[in-house]
Tab-separated table of C-alpha atoms in Angstrom:
chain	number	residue	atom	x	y	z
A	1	UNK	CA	-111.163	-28.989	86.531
A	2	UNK	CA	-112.854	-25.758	84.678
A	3	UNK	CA	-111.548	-22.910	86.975
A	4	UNK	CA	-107.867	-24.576	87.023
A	5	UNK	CA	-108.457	-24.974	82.916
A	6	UNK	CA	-109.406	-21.824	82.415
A	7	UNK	CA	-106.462	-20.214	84.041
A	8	UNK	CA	-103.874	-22.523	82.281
A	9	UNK	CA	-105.991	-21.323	79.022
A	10	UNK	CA	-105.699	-17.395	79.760
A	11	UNK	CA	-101.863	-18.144	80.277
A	12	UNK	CA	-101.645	-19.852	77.376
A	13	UNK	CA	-103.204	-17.071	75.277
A	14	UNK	CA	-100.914	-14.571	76.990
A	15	UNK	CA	-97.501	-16.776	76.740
A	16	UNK	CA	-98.492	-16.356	72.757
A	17	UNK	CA	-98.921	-12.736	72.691
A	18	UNK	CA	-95.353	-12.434	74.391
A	19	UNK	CA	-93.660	-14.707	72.318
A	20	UNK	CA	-95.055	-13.655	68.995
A	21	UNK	CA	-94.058	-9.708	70.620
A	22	UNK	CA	-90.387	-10.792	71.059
A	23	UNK	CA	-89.734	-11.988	67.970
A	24	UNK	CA	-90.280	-15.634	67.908
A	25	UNK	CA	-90.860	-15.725	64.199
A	26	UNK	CA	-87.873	-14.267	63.739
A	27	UNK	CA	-85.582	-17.295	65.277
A	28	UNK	CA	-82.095	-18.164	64.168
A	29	UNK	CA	-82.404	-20.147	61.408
A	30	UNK	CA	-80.718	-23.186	62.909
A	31	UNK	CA	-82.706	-26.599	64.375
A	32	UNK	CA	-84.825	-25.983	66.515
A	33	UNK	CA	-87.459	-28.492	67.961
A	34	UNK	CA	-90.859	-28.751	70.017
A	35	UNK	CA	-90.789	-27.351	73.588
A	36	UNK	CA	-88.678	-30.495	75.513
A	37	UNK	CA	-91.254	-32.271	77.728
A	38	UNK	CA	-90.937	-33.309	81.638
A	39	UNK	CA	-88.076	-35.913	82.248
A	40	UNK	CA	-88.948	-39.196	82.484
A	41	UNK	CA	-88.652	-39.682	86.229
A	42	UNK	CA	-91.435	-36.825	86.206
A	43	UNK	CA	-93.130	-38.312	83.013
A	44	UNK	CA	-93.585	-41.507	85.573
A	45	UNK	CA	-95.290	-39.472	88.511
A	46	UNK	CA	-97.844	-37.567	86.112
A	47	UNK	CA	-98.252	-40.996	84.278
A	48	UNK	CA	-99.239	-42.470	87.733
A	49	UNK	CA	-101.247	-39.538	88.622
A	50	UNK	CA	-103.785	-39.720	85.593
A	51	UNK	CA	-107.123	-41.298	85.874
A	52	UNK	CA	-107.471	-44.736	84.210
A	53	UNK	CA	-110.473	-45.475	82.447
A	54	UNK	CA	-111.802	-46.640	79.450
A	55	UNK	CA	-111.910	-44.422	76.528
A	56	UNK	CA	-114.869	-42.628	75.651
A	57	UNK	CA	-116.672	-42.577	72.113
A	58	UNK	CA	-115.898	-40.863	69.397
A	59	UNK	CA	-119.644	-39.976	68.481
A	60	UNK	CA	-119.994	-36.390	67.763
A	61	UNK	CA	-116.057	-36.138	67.092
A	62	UNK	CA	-114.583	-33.888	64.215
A	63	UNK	CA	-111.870	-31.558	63.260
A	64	UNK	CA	-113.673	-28.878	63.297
A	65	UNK	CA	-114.278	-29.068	67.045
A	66	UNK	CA	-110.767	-28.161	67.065
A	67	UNK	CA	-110.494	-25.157	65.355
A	68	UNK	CA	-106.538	-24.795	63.476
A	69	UNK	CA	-104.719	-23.353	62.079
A	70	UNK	CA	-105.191	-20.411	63.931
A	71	UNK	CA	-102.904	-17.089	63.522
A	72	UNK	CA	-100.330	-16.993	65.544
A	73	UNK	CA	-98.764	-13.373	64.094
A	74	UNK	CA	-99.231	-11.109	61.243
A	75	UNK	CA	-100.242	-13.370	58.509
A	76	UNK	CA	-98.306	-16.514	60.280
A	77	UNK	CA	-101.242	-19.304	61.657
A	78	UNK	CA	-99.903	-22.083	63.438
A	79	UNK	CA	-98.510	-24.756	60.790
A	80	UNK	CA	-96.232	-22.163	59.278
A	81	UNK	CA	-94.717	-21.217	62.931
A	82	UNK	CA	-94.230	-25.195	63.630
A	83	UNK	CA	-92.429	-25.397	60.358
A	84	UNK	CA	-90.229	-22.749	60.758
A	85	UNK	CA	-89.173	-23.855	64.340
A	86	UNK	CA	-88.684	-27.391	63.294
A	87	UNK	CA	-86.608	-26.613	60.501
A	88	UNK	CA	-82.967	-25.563	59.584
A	89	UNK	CA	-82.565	-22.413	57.476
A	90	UNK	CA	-86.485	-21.772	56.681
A	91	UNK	CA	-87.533	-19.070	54.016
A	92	UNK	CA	-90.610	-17.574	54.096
A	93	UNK	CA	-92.543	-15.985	51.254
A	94	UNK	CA	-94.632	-12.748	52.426
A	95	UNK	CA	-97.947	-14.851	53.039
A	96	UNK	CA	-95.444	-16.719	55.285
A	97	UNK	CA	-95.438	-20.220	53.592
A	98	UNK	CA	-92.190	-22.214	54.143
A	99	UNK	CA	-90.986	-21.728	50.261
A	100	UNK	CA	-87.288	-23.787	50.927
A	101	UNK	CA	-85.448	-25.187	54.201
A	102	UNK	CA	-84.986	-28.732	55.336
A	103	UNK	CA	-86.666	-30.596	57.977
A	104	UNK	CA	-85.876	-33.554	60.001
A	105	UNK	CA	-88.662	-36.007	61.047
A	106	UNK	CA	-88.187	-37.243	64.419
A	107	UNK	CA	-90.870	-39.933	64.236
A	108	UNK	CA	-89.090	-41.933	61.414
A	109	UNK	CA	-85.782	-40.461	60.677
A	110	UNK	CA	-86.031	-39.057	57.310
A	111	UNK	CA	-85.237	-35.078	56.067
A	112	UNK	CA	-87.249	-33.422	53.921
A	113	UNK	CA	-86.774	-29.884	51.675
A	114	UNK	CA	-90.007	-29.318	50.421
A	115	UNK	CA	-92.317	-28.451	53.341
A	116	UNK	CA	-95.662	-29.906	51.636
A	117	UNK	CA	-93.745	-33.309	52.382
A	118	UNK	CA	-94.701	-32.438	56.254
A	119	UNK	CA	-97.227	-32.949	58.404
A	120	UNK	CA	-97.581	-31.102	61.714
A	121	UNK	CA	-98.714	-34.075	64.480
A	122	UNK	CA	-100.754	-33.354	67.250
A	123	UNK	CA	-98.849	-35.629	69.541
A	124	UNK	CA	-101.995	-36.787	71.571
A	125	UNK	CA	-104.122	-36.678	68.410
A	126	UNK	CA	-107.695	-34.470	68.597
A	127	UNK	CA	-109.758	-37.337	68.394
A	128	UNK	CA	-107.844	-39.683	71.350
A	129	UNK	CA	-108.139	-36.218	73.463
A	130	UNK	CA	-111.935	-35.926	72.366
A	131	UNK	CA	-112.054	-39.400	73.904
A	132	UNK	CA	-110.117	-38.697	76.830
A	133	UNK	CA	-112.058	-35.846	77.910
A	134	UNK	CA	-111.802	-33.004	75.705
A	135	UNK	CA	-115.536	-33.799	74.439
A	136	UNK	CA	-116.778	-31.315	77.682
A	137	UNK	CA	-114.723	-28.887	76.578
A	138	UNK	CA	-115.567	-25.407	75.054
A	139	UNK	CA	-114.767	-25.143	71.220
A	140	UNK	CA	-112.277	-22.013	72.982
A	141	UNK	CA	-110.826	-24.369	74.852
A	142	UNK	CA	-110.013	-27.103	71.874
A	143	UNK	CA	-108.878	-24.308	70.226
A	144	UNK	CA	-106.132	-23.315	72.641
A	145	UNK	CA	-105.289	-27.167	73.101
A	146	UNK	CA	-105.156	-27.696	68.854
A	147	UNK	CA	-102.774	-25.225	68.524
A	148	UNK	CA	-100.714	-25.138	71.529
A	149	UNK	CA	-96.947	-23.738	70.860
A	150	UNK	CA	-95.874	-24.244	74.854
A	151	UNK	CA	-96.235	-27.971	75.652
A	152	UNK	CA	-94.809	-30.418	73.695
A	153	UNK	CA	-97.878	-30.799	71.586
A	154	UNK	CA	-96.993	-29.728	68.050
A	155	UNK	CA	-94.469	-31.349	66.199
A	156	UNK	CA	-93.264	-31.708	62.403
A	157	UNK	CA	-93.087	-34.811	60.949
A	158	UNK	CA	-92.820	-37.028	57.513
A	159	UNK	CA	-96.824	-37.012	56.379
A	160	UNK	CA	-97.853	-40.888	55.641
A	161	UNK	CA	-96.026	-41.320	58.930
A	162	UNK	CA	-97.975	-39.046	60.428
A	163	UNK	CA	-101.072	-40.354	58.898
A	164	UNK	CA	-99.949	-43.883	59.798
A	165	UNK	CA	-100.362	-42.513	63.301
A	166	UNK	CA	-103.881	-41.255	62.961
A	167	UNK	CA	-105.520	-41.297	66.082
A	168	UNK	CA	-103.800	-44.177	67.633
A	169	UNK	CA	-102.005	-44.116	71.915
A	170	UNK	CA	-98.965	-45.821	72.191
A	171	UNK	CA	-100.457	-48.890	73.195
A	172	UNK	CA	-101.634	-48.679	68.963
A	173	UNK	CA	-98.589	-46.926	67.150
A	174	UNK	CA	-94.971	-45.465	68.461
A	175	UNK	CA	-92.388	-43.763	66.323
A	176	UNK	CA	-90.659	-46.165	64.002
A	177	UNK	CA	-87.586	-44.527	65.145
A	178	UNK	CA	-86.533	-45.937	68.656
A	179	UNK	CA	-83.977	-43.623	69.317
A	180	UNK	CA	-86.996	-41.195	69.953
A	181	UNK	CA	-89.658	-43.293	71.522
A	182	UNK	CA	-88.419	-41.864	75.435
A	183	UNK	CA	-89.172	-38.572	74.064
A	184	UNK	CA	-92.560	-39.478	72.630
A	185	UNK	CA	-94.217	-41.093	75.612
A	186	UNK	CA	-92.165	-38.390	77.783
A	187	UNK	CA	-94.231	-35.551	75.298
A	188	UNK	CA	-97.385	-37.443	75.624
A	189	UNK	CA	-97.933	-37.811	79.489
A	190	UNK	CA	-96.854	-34.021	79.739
A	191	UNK	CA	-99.569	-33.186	77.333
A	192	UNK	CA	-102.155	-35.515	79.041
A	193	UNK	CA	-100.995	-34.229	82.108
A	194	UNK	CA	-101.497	-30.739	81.578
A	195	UNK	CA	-104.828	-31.403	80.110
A	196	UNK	CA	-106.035	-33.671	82.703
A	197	UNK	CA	-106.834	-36.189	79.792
A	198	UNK	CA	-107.311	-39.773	80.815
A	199	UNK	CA	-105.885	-42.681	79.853
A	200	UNK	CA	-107.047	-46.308	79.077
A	201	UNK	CA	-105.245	-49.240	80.834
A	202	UNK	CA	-103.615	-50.744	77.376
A	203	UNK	CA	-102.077	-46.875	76.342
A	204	UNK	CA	-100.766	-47.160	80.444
A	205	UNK	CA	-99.006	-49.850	80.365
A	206	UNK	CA	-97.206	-49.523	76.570
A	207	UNK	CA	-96.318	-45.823	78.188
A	208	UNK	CA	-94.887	-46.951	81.887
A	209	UNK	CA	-93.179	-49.897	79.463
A	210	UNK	CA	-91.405	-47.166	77.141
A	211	UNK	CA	-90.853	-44.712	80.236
A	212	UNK	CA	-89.102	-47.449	82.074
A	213	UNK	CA	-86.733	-47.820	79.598
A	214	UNK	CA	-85.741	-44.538	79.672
């Protein structure tokens, strides 16, 4: 897994040097949204294709493993480019805080014009990939993986839902909002994919259930 990790690191770091070149920080104003993940019928295959196992413990877990917000450009770090993607007709001041704009939670279904009401979710959370398999990682690695722009990782979203989440798989907590629930456990699998995270049996099943239905 560490040579093909590495690589899918060192084009990570590049694919953020090009985008933050060509102006991504400088998008249209309009809604945008977190990078679409596979389709379901592909969400199924990488679903099937993960290892199953129980999860592993959280002992010697925190944050700070995970190094974020990182700087993304200039004096933007990671939360402020997530909020300004997410939202419709984002200002920002010259420190490149999200002063006004309006934001629609997926996860729940509620819009929000003050961006402190927002939370940026890591969609598999740092602590379920710590015990999934990120815990023999590099703090580099965690790095790239906390603040990943490409997959389908990084999304804004209303902040006591978000902390309602916590840590939790699907098997634990899905978005309240069912009209995005396909989308969720589509997001997830990519990400746990990518990562070649594991999953337990319980977070399987609740994820072939909502993929099934999609």
């Amino acid at each position: 897994m560490s040579g093909v990790y590495a690589r899918r690191i060192a084009v990570l770091a590049a694919s953020a040097a090009l985008a933050a070149s060509t102006g991504l920080l400088n998008a249209p104003g309009a809604q945008a949204a977190m990078p679409t993940p596979v389709a379901a019928s592909t969400a199924r295959t990488y679903l099937s294709q993960l290892t199953v196992q129980a999860e592993g413990s959280s002992s010697g877990y925190s944050r700070a493993k995970f190094p974020h917000w990182i700087t993304q450009s200039g004096t933007c770090n990671t939360r402020e480019v997530v909020l300004k993607r997410d939202g419709t007709n984002v200002t920002q001041d010259s420190s490149c805080a999200a002063v006004s704009g309006s934001w629609y939670s997926e996860y729940d279904g509620a819009t929000w014009t003050a961006a402190s009401d927002l939370d940026i979710d890591h969609m598999v959370p740092l602590a379920e990939a710590w015990r999934s398999g990120a815990s023999s990682w590099t703090t580099a690695q965690r790095q790239a993986y906390a603040n990943d722009l490409t997959r389908p990782q990084l999304i804004a979203v209303t902040d006591n839902v978000n902390q309602s989440k916590g840590d939790k798989d699907p098997a634990k907590w899905l978005p309240s909002r069912t009209a995005y629930q396909c989308t969720y456990a589509r997001a997830w699998v990519h990400v746990k994919h990518y990562y070649d995270l594991t999953v337990d049996s319980a977070e399987k099943s609740a994820l072939q259930s909502v993929l099934n239905g999609c």
